[in-house]
Coordinates of N, CA and C in Angstrom, one line a residue:
X882 N -47.3 -67.6 12.7 CA -47.1 -66.2 13.2 C -47.5 -65.2 12.1
X883 N -48.3 -64.3 12.5 CA -48.7 -63.2 11.6 C -47.8 -62.0 11.7
X884 N -47.3 -61.5 10.6 CA -46.5 -60.3 10.7 C -46.9 -59.4 9.5
X885 N -47.1 -58.1 9.9 CA -47.2 -57.1 8.9 C -46.1 -56.1 9.2
X886 N -45.3 -55.8 8.2 CA -44.2 -55.0 8.3 C -44.2 -53.8 7.3
X887 N -44.4 -52.6 7.8 CA -44.4 -51.4 7.0 C -43.0 -50.9 6.8
X888 N -42.8 -50.3 5.6 CA -41.5 -49.6 5.3 C -41.8 -48.5 4.3
X889 N -40.8 -47.7 4.2 CA -40.8 -46.6 3.2 C -41.1 -45.2 3.7
X890 N -41.3 -45.1 5.0 CA -41.6 -43.8 5.6 C -40.3 -43.0 5.6
X891 N -40.5 -41.7 6.0 CA -39.3 -40.9 6.1 C -39.7 -39.4 6.1
X892 N -38.7 -38.6 5.9 CA -38.9 -37.1 5.8 C -39.0 -36.7 4.4
X893 N -40.0 -35.9 4.0 CA -40.2 -35.4 2.7 C -40.7 -34.0 2.7
X894 N -40.4 -33.2 1.7 CA -40.8 -31.9 1.6 C -42.3 -31.8 1.1
X895 N -43.0 -30.8 1.5 CA -44.3 -30.6 0.9 C -44.3 -30.6 -0.6
X896 N -45.3 -31.3 -1.2 CA -45.3 -31.5 -2.6 C -44.5 -32.8 -3.1
X897 N -43.8 -33.4 -2.2 CA -43.0 -34.5 -2.6 C -43.8 -35.8 -2.5
X898 N -43.1 -36.9 -2.7 CA -43.8 -38.2 -2.8 C -43.0 -39.3 -2.0
X899 N -43.8 -40.2 -1.6 CA -43.2 -41.4 -0.9 C -44.0 -42.6 -1.3
X900 N -43.4 -43.8 -1.3 CA -44.2 -45.0 -1.4 C -44.0 -45.9 -0.2
X901 N -45.1 -46.2 0.4 CA -45.0 -47.1 1.6 C -45.3 -48.6 1.1
X902 N -44.7 -49.5 1.8 CA -45.0 -50.9 1.6 C -45.4 -51.6 2.9
X903 N -46.2 -52.6 2.7 CA -46.6 -53.4 3.8 C -46.5 -54.9 3.4
X904 N -45.5 -55.6 4.0 CA -45.3 -57.0 3.6 C -45.9 -57.8 4.7
X905 N -46.7 -58.8 4.3 CA -47.5 -59.6 5.2 C -47.0 -61.0 5.1
X906 N -47.1 -61.7 6.2 CA -46.8 -63.1 6.3 C -47.7 -63.8 7.3
X907 N -47.9 -65.1 7.2 CA -48.7 -65.8 8.2 C -50.2 -65.7 7.9
X908 N -50.6 -65.1 6.8 CA -52.0 -65.1 6.5 C -52.2 -65.4 5.0
X909 N -53.4 -65.8 4.6 CA -53.7 -66.0 3.2 C -54.0 -64.6 2.7
X910 N -52.9 -64.0 2.2 CA -53.0 -62.5 1.9 C -54.1 -62.2 1.0
X911 N -54.3 -63.0 -0.1 CA -55.3 -62.6 -1.1 C -56.7 -62.6 -0.6
X912 N -57.0 -63.2 0.5 CA -58.4 -63.2 1.1 C -58.7 -62.0 2.0
X913 N -57.6 -61.3 2.3 CA -57.8 -60.2 3.3 C -58.0 -58.8 2.6
X914 N -58.9 -58.1 3.2 CA -59.0 -56.7 2.9 C -57.8 -56.0 3.6
X915 N -57.1 -55.2 2.9 CA -55.9 -54.5 3.4 C -56.2 -53.0 3.5
X916 N -55.6 -52.4 4.5 CA -55.8 -51.0 4.6 C -54.6 -50.2 5.2
X917 N -54.6 -49.0 4.8 CA -53.6 -48.1 5.4 C -54.3 -47.1 6.4
X918 N -53.8 -47.0 7.5 CA -54.4 -46.0 8.5 C -53.2 -45.1 9.0
X919 N -53.6 -44.0 9.5 CA -52.6 -43.1 10.0 C -53.0 -42.5 11.3
X920 N -52.0 -42.1 12.1 CA -52.3 -41.5 13.4 C -51.3 -40.3 13.6
X921 N -51.8 -39.1 13.6 CA -51.0 -37.9 13.8 C -50.9 -37.7 15.3
X922 N -49.9 -36.9 15.7 CA -49.8 -36.6 17.1 C -51.0 -36.0 17.7
X923 N -51.5 -36.5 18.8 CA -52.7 -36.0 19.5 C -54.0 -36.3 18.8
X924 N -54.0 -37.1 17.8 CA -55.2 -37.4 17.0 C -55.5 -38.9 17.1
X925 N -56.7 -39.2 16.7 CA -57.2 -40.6 16.6 C -56.7 -41.2 15.3
X926 N -56.5 -42.5 15.3 CA -56.1 -43.2 14.1 C -57.3 -43.2 13.1
X927 N -57.0 -42.9 11.8 CA -58.0 -42.8 10.8 C -57.6 -43.6 9.6
X928 N -58.7 -44.0 8.9 CA -58.5 -44.8 7.6 C -58.0 -43.8 6.5
X929 N -57.0 -44.3 5.8 CA -56.5 -43.6 4.7 C -56.9 -44.2 3.4
X930 N -56.7 -45.5 3.2 CA -57.1 -46.2 2.0 C -57.3 -47.7 2.3
X931 N -58.2 -48.3 1.6 CA -58.4 -49.7 1.7 C -58.4 -50.4 0.3
X932 N -58.1 -51.6 0.3 CA -58.1 -52.4 -1.0 C -58.5 -53.8 -0.7
X933 N -59.4 -54.3 -1.5 CA -59.9 -55.7 -1.4 C -59.2 -56.5 -2.5
X934 N -59.6 -57.7 -2.5 CA -59.3 -58.6 -3.7 C -60.5 -58.7 -4.6
X935 N -60.4 -58.4 -5.9 CA -59.1 -58.2 -6.5 C -58.5 -56.8 -6.4
X936 N -59.3 -55.8 -6.7 CA -58.6 -54.4 -6.7 C -59.6 -53.3 -6.4
X937 N -60.6 -53.6 -5.6 CA -61.5 -52.5 -5.2 C -60.9 -51.6 -4.2
X938 N -61.0 -50.3 -4.4 CA -60.3 -49.4 -3.5 C -61.2 -48.3 -2.9
X939 N -60.9 -47.8 -1.8 CA -61.6 -46.7 -1.1 C -60.6 -45.8 -0.5
X940 N -60.8 -44.5 -0.5 CA -59.9 -43.5 0.0 C -60.6 -42.5 0.9
X941 N -59.9 -42.1 1.9 CA -60.4 -40.9 2.6 C -60.5 -39.7 1.7
X942 N -61.5 -38.9 1.9 CA -61.6 -37.7 1.0 C -60.4 -36.8 1.0
X943 N -59.7 -36.8 2.1 CA -58.5 -35.9 2.2 C -57.3 -36.4 1.3
X944 N -57.3 -37.6 0.9 CA -56.2 -38.1 0.1 C -56.6 -38.5 -1.3
X945 N -57.9 -38.4 -1.7 CA -58.3 -38.7 -3.0 C -57.6 -37.9 -4.1
X946 N -57.1 -38.5 -5.1 CA -56.4 -37.8 -6.2 C -54.9 -37.7 -5.9
X947 N -54.5 -38.0 -4.7 CA -53.1 -37.8 -4.3 C -52.4 -39.2 -4.0
X948 N -53.2 -40.0 -3.3 CA -52.7 -41.3 -2.9 C -53.3 -42.4 -3.7
X949 N -52.5 -43.5 -3.9 CA -53.0 -44.7 -4.6 C -52.6 -45.9 -3.9
X950 N -53.5 -46.7 -3.5 CA -53.3 -48.0 -2.8 C -53.3 -49.1 -3.8
X951 N -52.4 -50.0 -3.7 CA -52.4 -51.2 -4.6 C -51.9 -52.4 -3.8
X952 N -52.0 -53.6 -4.4 CA -51.5 -54.8 -3.8 C -50.9 -55.7 -4.8
X953 N -50.0 -56.5 -4.4 CA -49.4 -57.5 -5.2 C -49.6 -58.8 -4.5
X954 N -50.6 -59.6 -4.8 CA -50.9 -60.8 -4.0 C -49.7 -61.9 -4.1
X955 N -49.0 -61.9 -5.3 CA -47.9 -62.8 -5.4 C -46.8 -62.5 -4.5
X956 N -46.7 -61.2 -4.1 CA -45.6 -60.8 -3.2 C -46.1 -60.6 -1.7
X957 N -47.4 -60.8 -1.5 CA -48.0 -60.6 -0.2 C -47.7 -59.2 0.3
X958 N -47.9 -58.2 -0.6 CA -47.5 -56.8 -0.3 C -48.5 -55.9 -0.7
X959 N -48.8 -54.9 0.1 CA -49.6 -53.8 -0.2 C -48.8 -52.5 -0.2
X960 N -49.2 -51.6 -1.1 CA -48.4 -50.4 -1.3 C -49.3 -49.1 -1.1
X961 N -48.7 -48.0 -0.8 CA -49.4 -46.8 -0.8 C -48.5 -45.7 -1.4
X962 N -48.8 -45.3 -2.7 CA -48.1 -44.3 -3.3 C -48.7 -43.0 -2.9
X963 N -47.9 -42.1 -2.3 CA -48.3 -40.8 -1.8 C -47.6 -39.7 -2.6
X964 N -48.4 -38.9 -3.3 CA -48.0 -37.8 -4.1 C -48.5 -36.5 -3.5
X965 N -47.9 -35.4 -3.9 CA -48.4 -34.1 -3.5 C -48.6 -34.0 -2.0
X966 N -47.6 -34.5 -1.3 CA -47.7 -34.6 0.2 C -47.8 -33.2 0.8
X967 N -48.7 -33.2 1.8 CA -48.9 -32.0 2.6 C -48.5 -32.2 4.0
X968 N -48.3 -31.1 4.8 CA -47.9 -31.2 6.2 C -48.9 -32.0 7.0
X969 N -50.2 -31.8 6.6 CA -51.2 -32.5 7.3 C -51.2 -34.1 7.1
X970 N -50.4 -34.5 6.2 CA -50.2 -36.0 6.0 C -49.2 -36.5 7.0
X971 N -48.5 -35.7 7.8 CA -47.6 -36.2 8.8 C -48.3 -37.1 9.8
X972 N -47.8 -38.3 9.9 CA -48.4 -39.2 10.8 C -47.6 -40.5 10.8
X973 N -47.9 -41.4 11.8 CA -47.4 -42.7 11.7 C -48.5 -43.5 10.9
X974 N -48.0 -44.2 9.8 CA -48.9 -44.9 8.9 C -48.8 -46.4 9.3
X975 N -50.0 -47.0 9.5 CA -50.1 -48.4 9.9 C -50.8 -49.2 8.8
X976 N -50.3 -50.4 8.7 CA -50.9 -51.4 7.8 C -51.8 -52.3 8.6
X977 N -53.0 -52.6 8.0 CA -54.0 -53.4 8.7 C -54.5 -54.5 7.7
X978 N -54.6 -55.7 8.2 CA -55.2 -56.8 7.4 C -56.5 -57.2 8.1
X979 N -57.6 -57.3 7.4 CA -58.9 -57.7 8.0 C -59.6 -58.8 7.2
X980 N -60.2 -59.7 8.0 CA -61.0 -60.7 7.4 C -62.1 -61.0 8.4
X981 N -63.3 -60.6 8.1 CA -64.4 -60.6 9.1 C -64.1 -59.8 10.3
X982 N -64.2 -60.5 11.5 CA -63.9 -59.8 12.7 C -62.4 -60.0 13.2
X983 N -61.6 -60.6 12.3 CA -60.2 -60.8 12.6 C -59.4 -59.7 11.9
X984 N -58.4 -59.2 12.7 CA -57.6 -58.2 12.1 C -56.2 -58.2 12.7
X985 N -55.2 -57.7 12.0 CA -53.9 -57.6 12.4 C -53.3 -56.2 12.0
X986 N -52.4 -55.7 12.9 CA -51.8 -54.4 12.6 C -50.3 -54.6 12.5
X987 N -49.7 -53.7 11.7 CA -48.3 -53.6 11.6 C -47.8 -52.7 12.6
X988 N -46.5 -52.5 12.7 CA -45.8 -51.6 13.7 C -45.9 -50.2 13.4
X989 N -46.1 -49.8 12.1 CA -46.2 -48.4 11.7 C -44.9 -47.9 11.2
X990 N -45.0 -46.9 10.3 CA -43.8 -46.2 9.7 C -44.1 -44.7 9.7
X991 N -43.1 -44.0 10.2 CA -43.3 -42.5 10.3 C -43.2 -41.8 9.0
X992 N -44.1 -41.0 8.7 CA -44.1 -40.1 7.5 C -44.1 -38.7 8.1
X993 N -43.1 -37.9 7.7 CA -43.0 -36.5 8.2 C -42.9 -35.6 6.9
X994 N -43.8 -34.7 6.8 CA -43.8 -33.8 5.6 C -43.5 -32.4 6.2
X995 N -42.4 -31.9 5.8 CA -41.9 -30.6 6.4 C -40.9 -30.0 5.5
X996 N -40.9 -28.7 5.4 CA -39.8 -28.0 4.7 C -38.7 -27.6 5.6

């Protein structure tokens, strides 16, 4: 059984920070490209950041310099460190694991940036 479980979301003030985690099970984690996606109310789901093995990363232009994606293959966990948060970062953040045409999604975790 494949499971991707996000955690770490919550309410934060503009300029604040959060760290999201995605814990994976049921896959050979180190072989998968992992990614964070987000979906704001009324909008399409968009890519935030991706990380391969070993540590190649890509970011959406809107989060470059503010967000950092990382992974710990020994823990089967991907992280997203989010700094200098803006109201436009408010969304449900989803974890995705990809290998070729095979992919899995987590359940999402809510991030709300508001004063």
